[in-house]
PDB file of C-alpha atoms in Angstrom:
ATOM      1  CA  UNK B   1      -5.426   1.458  13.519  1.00 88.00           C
ATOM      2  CA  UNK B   2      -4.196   0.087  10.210  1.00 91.00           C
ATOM      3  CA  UNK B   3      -2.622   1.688   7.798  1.00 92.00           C
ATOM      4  CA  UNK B   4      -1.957   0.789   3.795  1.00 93.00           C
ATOM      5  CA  UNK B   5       1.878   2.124   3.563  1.00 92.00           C
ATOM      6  CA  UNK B   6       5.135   1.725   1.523  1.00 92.00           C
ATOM      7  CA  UNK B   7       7.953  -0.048   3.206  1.00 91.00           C
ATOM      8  CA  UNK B   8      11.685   0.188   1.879  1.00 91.00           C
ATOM      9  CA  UNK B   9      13.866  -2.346   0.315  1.00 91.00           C
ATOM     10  CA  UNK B  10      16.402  -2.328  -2.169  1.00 90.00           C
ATOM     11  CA  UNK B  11      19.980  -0.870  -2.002  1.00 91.00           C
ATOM     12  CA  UNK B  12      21.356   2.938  -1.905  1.00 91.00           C
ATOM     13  CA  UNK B  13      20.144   5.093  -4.830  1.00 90.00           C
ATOM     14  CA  UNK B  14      17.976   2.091  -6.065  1.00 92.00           C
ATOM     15  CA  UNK B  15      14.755   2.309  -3.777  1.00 91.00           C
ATOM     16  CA  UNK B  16      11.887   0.081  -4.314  1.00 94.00           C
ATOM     17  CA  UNK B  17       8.952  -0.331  -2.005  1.00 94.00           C
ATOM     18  CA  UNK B  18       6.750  -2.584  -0.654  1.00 93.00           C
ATOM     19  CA  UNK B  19       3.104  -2.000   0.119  1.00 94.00           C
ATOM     20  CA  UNK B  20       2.340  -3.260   2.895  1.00 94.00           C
ATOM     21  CA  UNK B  21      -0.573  -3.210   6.195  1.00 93.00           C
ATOM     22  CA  UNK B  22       1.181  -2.575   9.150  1.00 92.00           C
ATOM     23  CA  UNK B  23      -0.252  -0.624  12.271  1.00 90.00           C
ATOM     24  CA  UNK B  24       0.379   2.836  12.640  1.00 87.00           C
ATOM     25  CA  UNK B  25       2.460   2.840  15.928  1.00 88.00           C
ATOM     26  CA  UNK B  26       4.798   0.879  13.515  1.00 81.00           C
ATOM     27  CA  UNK B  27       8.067   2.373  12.431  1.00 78.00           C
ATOM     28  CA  UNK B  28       8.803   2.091   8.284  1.00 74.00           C
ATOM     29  CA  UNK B  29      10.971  -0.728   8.697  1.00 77.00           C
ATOM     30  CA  UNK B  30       8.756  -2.448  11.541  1.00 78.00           C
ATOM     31  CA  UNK B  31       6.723  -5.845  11.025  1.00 83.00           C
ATOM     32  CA  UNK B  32       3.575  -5.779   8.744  1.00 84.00           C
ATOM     33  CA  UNK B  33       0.747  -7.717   9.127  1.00 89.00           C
ATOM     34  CA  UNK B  34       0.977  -8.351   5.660  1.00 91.00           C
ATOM     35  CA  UNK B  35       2.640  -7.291   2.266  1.00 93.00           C
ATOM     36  CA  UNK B  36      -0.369  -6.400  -0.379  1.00 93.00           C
ATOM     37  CA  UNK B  37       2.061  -5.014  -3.329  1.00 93.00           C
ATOM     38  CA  UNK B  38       5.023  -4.141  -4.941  1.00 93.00           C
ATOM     39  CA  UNK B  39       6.098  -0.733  -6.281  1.00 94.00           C
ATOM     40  CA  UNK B  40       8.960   0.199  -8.267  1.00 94.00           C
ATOM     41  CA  UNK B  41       9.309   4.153  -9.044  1.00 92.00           C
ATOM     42  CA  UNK B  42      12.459   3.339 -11.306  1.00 92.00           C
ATOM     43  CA  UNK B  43      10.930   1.362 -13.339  1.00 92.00           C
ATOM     44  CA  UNK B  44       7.552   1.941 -12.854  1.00 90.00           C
ATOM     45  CA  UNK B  45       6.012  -1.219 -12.171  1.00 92.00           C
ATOM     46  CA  UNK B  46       3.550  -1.546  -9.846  1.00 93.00           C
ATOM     47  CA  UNK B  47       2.280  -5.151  -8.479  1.00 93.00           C
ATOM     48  CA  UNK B  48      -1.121  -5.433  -6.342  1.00 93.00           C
ATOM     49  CA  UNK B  49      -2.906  -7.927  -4.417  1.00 93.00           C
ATOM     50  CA  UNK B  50      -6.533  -6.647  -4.701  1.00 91.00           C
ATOM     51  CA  UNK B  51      -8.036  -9.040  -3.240  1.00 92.00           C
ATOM     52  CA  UNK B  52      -5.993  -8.754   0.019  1.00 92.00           C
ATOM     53  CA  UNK B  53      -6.064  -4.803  -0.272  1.00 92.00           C
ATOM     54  CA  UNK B  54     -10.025  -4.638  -0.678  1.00 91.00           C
ATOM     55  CA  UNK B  55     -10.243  -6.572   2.322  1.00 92.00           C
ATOM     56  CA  UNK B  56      -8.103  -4.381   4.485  1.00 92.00           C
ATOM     57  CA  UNK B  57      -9.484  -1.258   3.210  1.00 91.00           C
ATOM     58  CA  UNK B  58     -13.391  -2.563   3.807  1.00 90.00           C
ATOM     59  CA  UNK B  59     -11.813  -3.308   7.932  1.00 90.00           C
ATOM     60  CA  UNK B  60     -11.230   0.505   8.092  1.00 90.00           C
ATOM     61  CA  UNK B  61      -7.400   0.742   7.142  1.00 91.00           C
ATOM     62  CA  UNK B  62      -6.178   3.887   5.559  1.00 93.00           C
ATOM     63  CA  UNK B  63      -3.686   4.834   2.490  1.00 93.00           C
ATOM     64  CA  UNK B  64      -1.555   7.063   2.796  1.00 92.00           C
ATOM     65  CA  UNK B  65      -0.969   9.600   0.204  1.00 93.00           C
ATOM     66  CA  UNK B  66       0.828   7.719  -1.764  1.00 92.00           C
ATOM     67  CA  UNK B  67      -0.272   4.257  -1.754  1.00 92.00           C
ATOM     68  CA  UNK B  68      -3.572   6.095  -2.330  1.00 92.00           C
ATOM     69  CA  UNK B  69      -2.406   7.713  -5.649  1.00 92.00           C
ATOM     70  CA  UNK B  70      -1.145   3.831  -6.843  1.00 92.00           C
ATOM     71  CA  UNK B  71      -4.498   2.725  -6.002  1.00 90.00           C
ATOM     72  CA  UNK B  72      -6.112   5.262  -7.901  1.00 90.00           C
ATOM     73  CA  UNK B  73      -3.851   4.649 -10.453  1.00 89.00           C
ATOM     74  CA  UNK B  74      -4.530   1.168 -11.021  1.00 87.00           C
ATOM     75  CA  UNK B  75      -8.425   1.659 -10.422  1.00 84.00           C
ATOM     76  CA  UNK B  76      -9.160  -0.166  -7.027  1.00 82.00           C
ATOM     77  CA  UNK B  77     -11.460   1.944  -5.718  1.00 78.00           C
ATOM     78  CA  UNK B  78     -13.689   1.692  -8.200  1.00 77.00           C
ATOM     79  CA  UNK B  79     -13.850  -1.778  -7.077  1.00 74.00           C
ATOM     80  CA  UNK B  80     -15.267  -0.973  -3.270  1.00 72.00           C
ATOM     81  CA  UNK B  81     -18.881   0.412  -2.870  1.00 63.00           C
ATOM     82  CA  UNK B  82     -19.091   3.770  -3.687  1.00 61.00           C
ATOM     83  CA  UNK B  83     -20.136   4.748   0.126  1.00 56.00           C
ATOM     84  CA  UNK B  84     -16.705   3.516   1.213  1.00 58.00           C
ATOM     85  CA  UNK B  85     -14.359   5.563  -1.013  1.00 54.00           C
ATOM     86  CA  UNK B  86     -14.449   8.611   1.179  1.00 56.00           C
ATOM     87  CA  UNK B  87     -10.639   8.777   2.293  1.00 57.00           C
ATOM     88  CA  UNK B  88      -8.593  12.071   2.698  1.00 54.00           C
TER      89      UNK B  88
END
């Protein structure tokens, strides 16, 4: 199964993620299939592929929490057809 998840980079003290598909047997660090978006809580900049994340999310791949409160965020679900939106 796929999952829609954040993935680390940056230094000490100075996180910023990456949002990224990678299966779930995957540790954080582990290889993606592919990096979707950007997210920087310090700043609070947020950069999406939409494209690329619509497609994974119509295969069946799942947000977690908190990639699912960016996408909210930035509207992307409005985007899919309303019988697909039913994540936890």
């Amino acid at each position: 199964m796929v999952k829609l998840r954040l993935k680390r980079c940056g230094r000490k003290q100075r996180a910023v993620y990456r949002i990224v598909a990678i299966d779930v047997r995957s540790r954080r660090e582990g290889r993606d299939l592919r990096k979707v978006g950007f997210y920087d809580p310090i700043k609070n900049q947020t950069y999406l592929n939409v494209p690329a994340i619509l497609y994974f999310l119509e295969k069946g791949a799942q947000p977690t929490g908190t990639v699912q409160d960016i996408l909210k965020k930035a509207e992307v679900f409005k985007e899919l057809c309303p019988n697909q939106t039913k994540f936890n």
